[in-house]
C-alpha cells in the first residue's frame, strides 16, 4: 500500500508543480478541491432553484417544461439547466481528485479516518442525487435509467414488489413522479447537507469557499460549456420504443451499462465491493499515531492560543482546575490529535530562552518531541556548524525533503510540521551562532496538517501570536513553502545558496 | 489574475482541460443500448403459478386430530411451481428463463421480468410458459408473425383474466 501511495503521490506532485507555476498565490485548484466542490454545489443549488420555477412535476408536463426551458427560454432557463448539469459533473471530478489526493498524501488514516469514512457514502449520495435528476426529465434516457434502476432495486433479496413495472410504457404515475421530484429537490439534498456536515465535523477551520479568482475561473468555464454545448434532452418516451443510442452522462450514469452487461447482481457486487474496500482503507493497514499532545498546567498561562491554532479541534479550553488565576486551561482529546505539534509552536512558554539550565517545560507539548529536545538538538547542531554563512534549516516532514541537505554550514532540524516551530526559536538560534534561518513548510494552501504553514507565516510576519520578536533581523530569516516535487526540491538548494550569499556574518 | 504570459498560458490550458473533460464525458462516448437493426423484447407480468401439489380433502379422522380452529376441509400445500418460459424466434430458441416464486414458502405471485434482443424484420415470435410441476409441455402458448422494426420495444404481458399472453 505504501508503494502505491508513494507512486500516486509522485504523479500528483509532478502534475501539481505545473499548476503551481500557473496558479501562484495559493490558487492551485488541487489545494482547494473540497471548497471547489462546495462551490459547485452552490451553483447546482441556485441553478436548480431557477429551473424548478418552470419545471412541472408530473409525467405529462415534465418533458414539455424542460423542452420549453431548453429551447424557448434558452438564454436563461436553458443556461441554468446546463449549469445545473455541468456543475454537478464538475463536483464529481473534484470529489474524485480530492479522494485520490487524500489517499496518496496519506491523509485518510489514523485520526483522520472519520472524514474519509464519511466521505465515501457522501459520494453515493451525490451520484444518487444526479441519477434522480436525470429521471425527472422523463425522456428516453430517463426511462432507461428508471428501468435499469428498477432492475437493480428488484434484485435486492427481500423486496417483494417489482419496481421495474412502474416504468414500463404508460405505467408511471404522477404520484410516483412527485415522489421522485421530492427526493431530488428536498430529500436527498437535505441528506447530502447532513453527510457533508458530518464529513467535516471533526476538523476545525474548514475552508468552505475557494479563492475568488479560482471560483470565477471555474464558473466561467462551466458557463462556457453551457453556452457551447447546452444540455439537451433525449427524445420523449414513446410507447413501443426502446432506446438505441443513449448519450450518457458518464459522471453519474456509468453503472447502467454495467447492469446491462453484467446483470444487476454483479453491478451491485462491484459497486458495493468497491465502496466497502474504500471505507475500510483507513485500516488496511491502520496508521499508528504518535502520542497526543500533553498539557503541563504549571507552565500554562491559559491564553488559549493552542486551542485557536489546533487544526483538528483536538485542543479545547475548559475551566481551570489547578486554582491558578487564569480562567481557563487547555485539554487535549487524544482521539482527535494527529501529534502535529502546532500547539507546541503556538505556546508562549515554548521559548528556548526559558529555564536555560534545566529541562525546559512548556504549557503544551509533544511527549515524544518536547521543546526541550528541540532546543537540545538545535544547540548540538549549532555547535557543529563551521565556516561562514552558517544556517539552521528547519524542515517539515511533509513538505520538501530536507534530510539530505546537511553540510558543514547548514544544519537540518526536521519537524513534524513547520507550525511546531516557536518563533522564539529563531531568535535563539540567531543569538547563538547561526547567521541565518531557513524554514521550509508545505506548499501554500496545501499544509499536511492543514494550517501549520499559514500559522508559521503569520507568526513570522507578526500577524499571529506568538509573534517573532521585532529585534530579529528579518534579513536573516527566510521561509520557503514548497512541495516535495523533484523540480522544487532541486531549486531549494539554489535558493538556500542565494540566501547564504545575502547574509553578512553575524557580529 | 495571471501575472505573466506563462501563467496565463498554463491557466488557459488548465481551464481548457476542465472544459474538455466536462464537455466530452457529460454525454459521450455514446452508449449503444441496442445494436443497429435490433429490437427489444421485454417479458413483464405478474403471475401466480400453480401449486406444486394438489389440495387434499381431509378425512374426518384427519380433521379430528387437528385443533378445532384449524379444521379446514382442504389441505393445500403452499409451495408453488417454478415458472418456466421459452421464447422462440422463427421456431428457434431465443431464450429460456426460470422464475422462482417469492416468499418464504415460495407461495407468492411471481413478478416475471426479463429482456432480450431480436433482429428486426419479419419474424415469428413464440412465447410459451409452464407454470405447474411437470417435466415437459406448456400451459400457455402465444405466437405472432409481424414486421419488427429496429428500436422497437415489444412488451409481452400476461392477461390473468383471459389466461393468455399479450404481445404488444
Tab-separated table of C-alpha atoms in Angstrom, chain A residues 183-481:
chain	number	residue	atom	x	y	z
A	183	UNK	CA	-36.460	13.170	-3.278
A	184	UNK	CA	-34.359	15.077	-5.811
A	185	UNK	CA	-35.419	18.536	-4.729
A	186	UNK	CA	-35.507	18.099	-0.977
A	187	UNK	CA	-34.930	14.631	0.439
A	188	UNK	CA	-31.514	13.828	-0.987
A	189	UNK	CA	-30.168	17.404	-0.799
A	190	UNK	CA	-31.005	17.575	2.918
A	191	UNK	CA	-29.353	14.195	3.443
A	192	UNK	CA	-26.323	15.434	1.485
A	193	UNK	CA	-26.001	18.552	3.642
A	194	UNK	CA	-26.142	16.360	6.738
A	195	UNK	CA	-23.483	13.994	5.380
A	196	UNK	CA	-21.232	16.870	4.321
A	197	UNK	CA	-21.565	18.384	7.772
A	198	UNK	CA	-20.612	15.007	9.241
A	199	UNK	CA	-17.702	14.738	6.802
A	200	UNK	CA	-16.079	17.929	8.079
A	201	UNK	CA	-17.313	17.762	11.655
A	202	UNK	CA	-14.025	16.513	13.119
A	203	UNK	CA	-11.811	19.213	11.686
A	204	UNK	CA	-11.744	22.882	12.551
A	205	UNK	CA	-11.311	25.943	10.335
A	206	UNK	CA	-12.953	24.282	7.344
A	207	UNK	CA	-12.372	26.151	4.109
A	208	UNK	CA	-15.841	26.259	2.541
A	209	UNK	CA	-15.123	28.890	-0.086
A	210	UNK	CA	-12.479	28.662	-2.798
A	211	UNK	CA	-10.390	31.762	-3.547
A	212	UNK	CA	-12.378	34.226	-5.626
A	213	UNK	CA	-10.195	34.054	-8.770
A	214	UNK	CA	-10.487	30.274	-8.778
A	215	UNK	CA	-14.258	30.399	-8.261
A	216	UNK	CA	-14.595	32.920	-11.094
A	217	UNK	CA	-12.414	30.810	-13.400
A	218	UNK	CA	-14.344	27.621	-12.653
A	219	UNK	CA	-17.700	29.361	-13.071
A	220	UNK	CA	-16.714	30.954	-16.376
A	221	UNK	CA	-15.547	27.573	-17.658
A	222	UNK	CA	-18.873	25.978	-16.740
A	223	UNK	CA	-20.700	28.885	-18.335
A	224	UNK	CA	-18.634	28.420	-21.485
A	225	UNK	CA	-19.536	24.716	-21.646
A	226	UNK	CA	-23.185	25.666	-21.088
A	227	UNK	CA	-23.146	28.109	-23.993
A	228	UNK	CA	-21.116	25.961	-26.382
A	229	UNK	CA	-22.939	22.735	-25.608
A	230	UNK	CA	-26.320	23.432	-23.988
A	231	UNK	CA	-27.745	20.486	-22.071
A	232	UNK	CA	-30.489	18.848	-24.108
A	233	UNK	CA	-32.958	16.037	-23.569
A	234	UNK	CA	-33.296	12.790	-25.448
A	235	UNK	CA	-36.447	12.067	-27.444
A	236	UNK	CA	-39.620	11.821	-25.381
A	237	UNK	CA	-40.706	8.453	-24.058
A	238	UNK	CA	-42.625	6.644	-26.773
A	239	UNK	CA	-44.707	3.543	-26.145
A	240	UNK	CA	-43.364	0.589	-28.110
A	241	UNK	CA	-39.865	2.013	-28.486
A	242	UNK	CA	-36.615	1.069	-26.820
A	243	UNK	CA	-33.630	3.434	-26.841
A	244	UNK	CA	-30.967	2.625	-29.405
A	245	UNK	CA	-28.255	5.201	-28.721
A	246	UNK	CA	-28.002	6.945	-25.382
A	247	UNK	CA	-25.775	9.906	-24.639
A	248	UNK	CA	-24.974	9.003	-21.069
A	249	UNK	CA	-23.522	11.402	-18.571
A	250	UNK	CA	-20.633	9.139	-17.603
A	251	UNK	CA	-20.018	11.019	-14.391
A	252	UNK	CA	-23.317	9.785	-12.977
A	253	UNK	CA	-24.748	7.028	-15.169
A	254	UNK	CA	-21.724	4.765	-15.607
A	255	UNK	CA	-23.293	1.971	-13.556
A	256	UNK	CA	-26.094	1.344	-16.068
A	257	UNK	CA	-24.095	-0.181	-18.942
A	258	UNK	CA	-22.631	-2.452	-16.258
A	259	UNK	CA	-26.151	-3.507	-15.314
A	260	UNK	CA	-26.827	-4.306	-18.980
A	261	UNK	CA	-23.580	-6.198	-19.477
A	262	UNK	CA	-23.088	-7.959	-16.149
A	263	UNK	CA	-26.587	-8.014	-14.727
A	264	UNK	CA	-27.777	-6.281	-11.563
A	265	UNK	CA	-26.182	-8.832	-9.229
A	266	UNK	CA	-22.666	-8.210	-10.469
A	267	UNK	CA	-23.252	-4.464	-10.728
A	268	UNK	CA	-24.286	-4.447	-7.053
A	269	UNK	CA	-21.346	-6.645	-6.095
A	270	UNK	CA	-18.870	-4.421	-7.885
A	271	UNK	CA	-20.216	-1.110	-6.608
A	272	UNK	CA	-20.763	-2.223	-3.019
A	273	UNK	CA	-17.468	-4.136	-3.025
A	274	UNK	CA	-15.532	-1.061	-4.117
A	275	UNK	CA	-17.419	1.026	-1.558
A	276	UNK	CA	-16.656	-1.363	1.293
A	277	UNK	CA	-12.970	-1.547	0.365
A	278	UNK	CA	-12.815	2.252	0.159
A	279	UNK	CA	-14.476	2.630	3.553
A	280	UNK	CA	-12.107	0.117	5.125
A	281	UNK	CA	-8.961	1.624	3.587
A	282	UNK	CA	-8.024	3.553	6.751
A	283	UNK	CA	-7.461	0.194	8.433
A	284	UNK	CA	-5.722	-1.568	5.522
A	285	UNK	CA	-3.348	-1.154	7.291
A	286	UNK	CA	-4.133	1.334	10.028
A	287	UNK	CA	-1.789	4.138	10.951
A	288	UNK	CA	-0.267	4.349	14.378
A	289	UNK	CA	-0.414	7.935	15.561
A	290	UNK	CA	2.314	9.238	17.801
A	291	UNK	CA	1.310	10.066	21.396
A	292	UNK	CA	-1.023	13.032	21.671
A	293	UNK	CA	-0.037	16.440	22.996
A	294	UNK	CA	0.229	16.801	26.763
A	295	UNK	CA	-0.627	19.817	28.887
A	296	UNK	CA	1.737	20.996	31.640
A	297	UNK	CA	-0.582	23.182	33.673
A	298	UNK	CA	2.178	24.622	35.851
A	299	UNK	CA	3.634	26.279	32.726
A	300	UNK	CA	0.332	27.202	31.065
A	301	UNK	CA	-0.927	30.790	31.158
A	302	UNK	CA	-4.372	29.774	29.841
A	303	UNK	CA	-4.111	32.133	26.886
A	304	UNK	CA	-5.966	29.709	24.599
A	305	UNK	CA	-3.679	30.164	21.578
A	306	UNK	CA	-3.135	26.397	21.299
A	307	UNK	CA	-6.884	25.832	21.064
A	308	UNK	CA	-7.144	28.599	18.467
A	309	UNK	CA	-4.348	27.089	16.377
A	310	UNK	CA	-5.221	23.384	16.559
A	311	UNK	CA	-6.389	22.440	13.043
A	312	UNK	CA	-8.268	19.364	14.258
A	313	UNK	CA	-10.246	20.800	17.156
A	314	UNK	CA	-8.303	18.486	19.446
A	315	UNK	CA	-7.375	21.206	21.944
A	316	UNK	CA	-10.248	22.925	23.698
A	317	UNK	CA	-10.383	25.214	26.702
A	318	UNK	CA	-12.152	24.399	29.931
A	319	UNK	CA	-12.437	25.901	33.419
A	320	UNK	CA	-9.144	25.978	35.226
A	321	UNK	CA	-8.701	23.099	37.647
A	322	UNK	CA	-5.477	23.990	39.416
A	323	UNK	CA	-6.652	27.108	41.212
A	324	UNK	CA	-4.394	29.491	39.290
A	325	UNK	CA	-5.559	32.987	38.365
A	326	UNK	CA	-6.134	32.186	34.726
A	327	UNK	CA	-9.743	31.365	33.970
A	328	UNK	CA	-9.202	28.508	31.502
A	329	UNK	CA	-6.871	25.632	30.777
A	330	UNK	CA	-6.388	23.589	27.622
A	331	UNK	CA	-7.437	19.973	27.380
A	332	UNK	CA	-6.473	17.560	24.609
A	333	UNK	CA	-8.753	14.956	23.040
A	334	UNK	CA	-6.288	12.192	22.066
A	335	UNK	CA	-8.845	10.782	19.618
A	336	UNK	CA	-8.540	13.948	17.508
A	337	UNK	CA	-4.834	14.719	17.950
A	338	UNK	CA	-2.550	13.948	14.992
A	339	UNK	CA	0.572	14.837	17.009
A	340	UNK	CA	1.457	17.624	14.576
A	341	UNK	CA	2.986	19.796	17.297
A	342	UNK	CA	1.296	23.024	16.150
A	343	UNK	CA	0.023	23.619	19.693
A	344	UNK	CA	3.573	23.399	20.969
A	345	UNK	CA	4.663	26.063	18.457
A	346	UNK	CA	1.769	28.295	19.484
A	347	UNK	CA	2.581	28.235	23.194
A	348	UNK	CA	4.240	31.406	24.526
A	349	UNK	CA	6.046	29.333	27.116
A	350	UNK	CA	7.857	27.378	24.366
A	351	UNK	CA	10.622	29.963	24.419
A	352	UNK	CA	14.045	28.250	24.413
A	353	UNK	CA	15.447	31.108	26.486
A	354	UNK	CA	13.389	29.984	29.472
A	355	UNK	CA	14.873	27.566	32.022
A	356	UNK	CA	18.308	27.618	30.353
A	357	UNK	CA	19.998	25.317	32.793
A	358	UNK	CA	17.227	22.846	33.494
A	359	UNK	CA	14.824	20.776	31.459
A	360	UNK	CA	12.610	23.186	29.581
A	361	UNK	CA	8.934	22.546	30.196
A	362	UNK	CA	6.230	24.287	28.271
A	363	UNK	CA	2.460	24.652	28.591
A	364	UNK	CA	1.598	22.110	25.920
A	365	UNK	CA	3.982	19.902	24.001
A	366	UNK	CA	4.542	16.571	22.341
A	367	UNK	CA	5.799	13.921	24.786
A	368	UNK	CA	7.860	12.304	22.006
A	369	UNK	CA	9.469	15.570	20.834
A	370	UNK	CA	9.464	18.154	23.600
A	371	UNK	CA	10.584	21.739	23.144
A	372	UNK	CA	13.498	20.859	25.401
A	373	UNK	CA	14.510	18.065	22.996
A	374	UNK	CA	14.185	20.522	20.118
A	375	UNK	CA	16.384	23.021	21.978
A	376	UNK	CA	18.982	20.350	22.650
A	377	UNK	CA	19.033	19.306	19.014
A	378	UNK	CA	19.401	22.910	17.914
A	379	UNK	CA	22.200	23.526	20.446
A	380	UNK	CA	24.096	20.454	19.352
A	381	UNK	CA	23.766	21.236	15.638
A	382	UNK	CA	24.670	24.879	16.148
A	383	UNK	CA	27.873	23.760	17.835
A	384	UNK	CA	28.767	21.568	14.917
A	385	UNK	CA	28.379	24.312	12.277
A	386	UNK	CA	31.548	25.755	10.778
A	387	UNK	CA	32.641	28.269	8.165
A	388	UNK	CA	30.774	31.408	7.139
A	389	UNK	CA	27.123	31.705	6.292
A	390	UNK	CA	26.003	29.242	8.947
A	391	UNK	CA	22.377	28.310	8.518
A	392	UNK	CA	19.886	26.339	10.554
A	393	UNK	CA	17.333	24.764	8.247
A	394	UNK	CA	14.042	23.875	9.928
A	395	UNK	CA	12.322	21.347	7.695
A	396	UNK	CA	8.840	19.903	7.666
A	397	UNK	CA	8.363	16.140	7.337
A	398	UNK	CA	5.575	16.606	4.842
A	399	UNK	CA	6.988	19.418	2.741
A	400	UNK	CA	10.168	19.281	0.753
A	401	UNK	CA	12.570	16.575	1.973
A	402	UNK	CA	15.497	18.391	3.618
A	403	UNK	CA	17.054	15.435	5.413
A	404	UNK	CA	19.894	15.156	2.888
A	405	UNK	CA	20.754	18.863	2.848
A	406	UNK	CA	23.116	18.918	5.836
A	407	UNK	CA	26.505	20.484	5.114
A	408	UNK	CA	29.208	21.929	7.419
A	409	UNK	CA	27.485	25.310	7.004
A	410	UNK	CA	23.891	24.022	7.099
A	411	UNK	CA	22.303	22.130	9.974
A	412	UNK	CA	18.972	20.453	9.400
A	413	UNK	CA	16.324	20.118	12.083
A	414	UNK	CA	13.299	18.198	10.896
A	415	UNK	CA	9.902	18.874	12.462
A	416	UNK	CA	6.590	17.044	12.070
A	417	UNK	CA	5.122	20.353	10.903
A	418	UNK	CA	6.632	23.804	10.452
A	419	UNK	CA	3.834	25.007	12.736
A	420	UNK	CA	5.642	23.301	15.640
A	421	UNK	CA	8.423	25.861	15.470
A	422	UNK	CA	8.090	28.519	18.191
A	423	UNK	CA	9.097	31.893	16.655
A	424	UNK	CA	11.312	32.495	19.694
A	425	UNK	CA	13.476	29.593	18.489
A	426	UNK	CA	14.560	31.724	15.512
A	427	UNK	CA	15.731	34.489	17.818
A	428	UNK	CA	17.504	31.859	19.891
A	429	UNK	CA	19.489	30.323	17.020
A	430	UNK	CA	20.489	33.707	15.615
A	431	UNK	CA	21.743	34.785	19.055
A	432	UNK	CA	23.640	31.535	19.440
A	433	UNK	CA	25.811	31.496	16.373
A	434	UNK	CA	23.674	30.996	13.262
A	435	UNK	CA	23.935	33.596	10.517
A	436	UNK	CA	20.560	32.766	9.082
A	437	UNK	CA	17.492	30.632	9.500
A	438	UNK	CA	15.556	28.851	6.767
A	439	UNK	CA	12.116	27.484	7.500
A	440	UNK	CA	10.508	25.183	4.970
A	441	UNK	CA	6.918	24.046	5.028
A	442	UNK	CA	4.267	22.562	2.786
A	443	UNK	CA	3.041	24.495	-0.212
A	444	UNK	CA	0.740	27.430	0.410
A	445	UNK	CA	-2.765	26.109	0.815
A	446	UNK	CA	-1.576	22.512	0.980
A	447	UNK	CA	-0.330	22.006	4.509
A	448	UNK	CA	-0.359	18.336	5.501
A	449	UNK	CA	-1.589	19.482	8.890
A	450	UNK	CA	-3.987	21.963	7.301
A	451	UNK	CA	-2.839	25.222	8.935
A	452	UNK	CA	0.762	24.765	10.078
A	453	UNK	CA	2.428	26.695	7.262
A	454	UNK	CA	-0.139	29.510	7.457
A	455	UNK	CA	0.290	29.931	11.208
A	456	UNK	CA	4.088	29.930	10.802
A	457	UNK	CA	3.913	32.583	8.104
A	458	UNK	CA	1.623	34.724	10.249
A	459	UNK	CA	3.767	34.286	13.360
A	460	UNK	CA	6.921	35.299	11.488
A	461	UNK	CA	5.227	38.306	9.918
A	462	UNK	CA	3.841	39.433	13.266
A	463	UNK	CA	0.188	38.829	12.433
A	464	UNK	CA	-0.363	35.984	14.852
A	465	UNK	CA	0.627	35.095	18.396
A	466	UNK	CA	3.257	34.172	19.363
A	467	UNK	CA	4.944	36.754	17.152
A	468	UNK	CA	8.567	36.773	16.060
A	469	UNK	CA	10.300	39.392	18.173
A	470	UNK	CA	10.839	42.752	16.481
A	471	UNK	CA	14.529	42.697	17.297
A	472	UNK	CA	15.095	39.728	14.998
A	473	UNK	CA	16.761	40.820	11.775
A	474	UNK	CA	14.255	39.828	9.098
A	475	UNK	CA	17.038	39.689	6.523
A	476	UNK	CA	18.395	36.638	8.331
A	477	UNK	CA	15.150	34.683	8.253
A	478	UNK	CA	13.597	33.204	5.181
A	479	UNK	CA	10.621	30.904	4.725
A	480	UNK	CA	10.112	28.635	1.728
A	481	UNK	CA	6.762	26.930	1.306
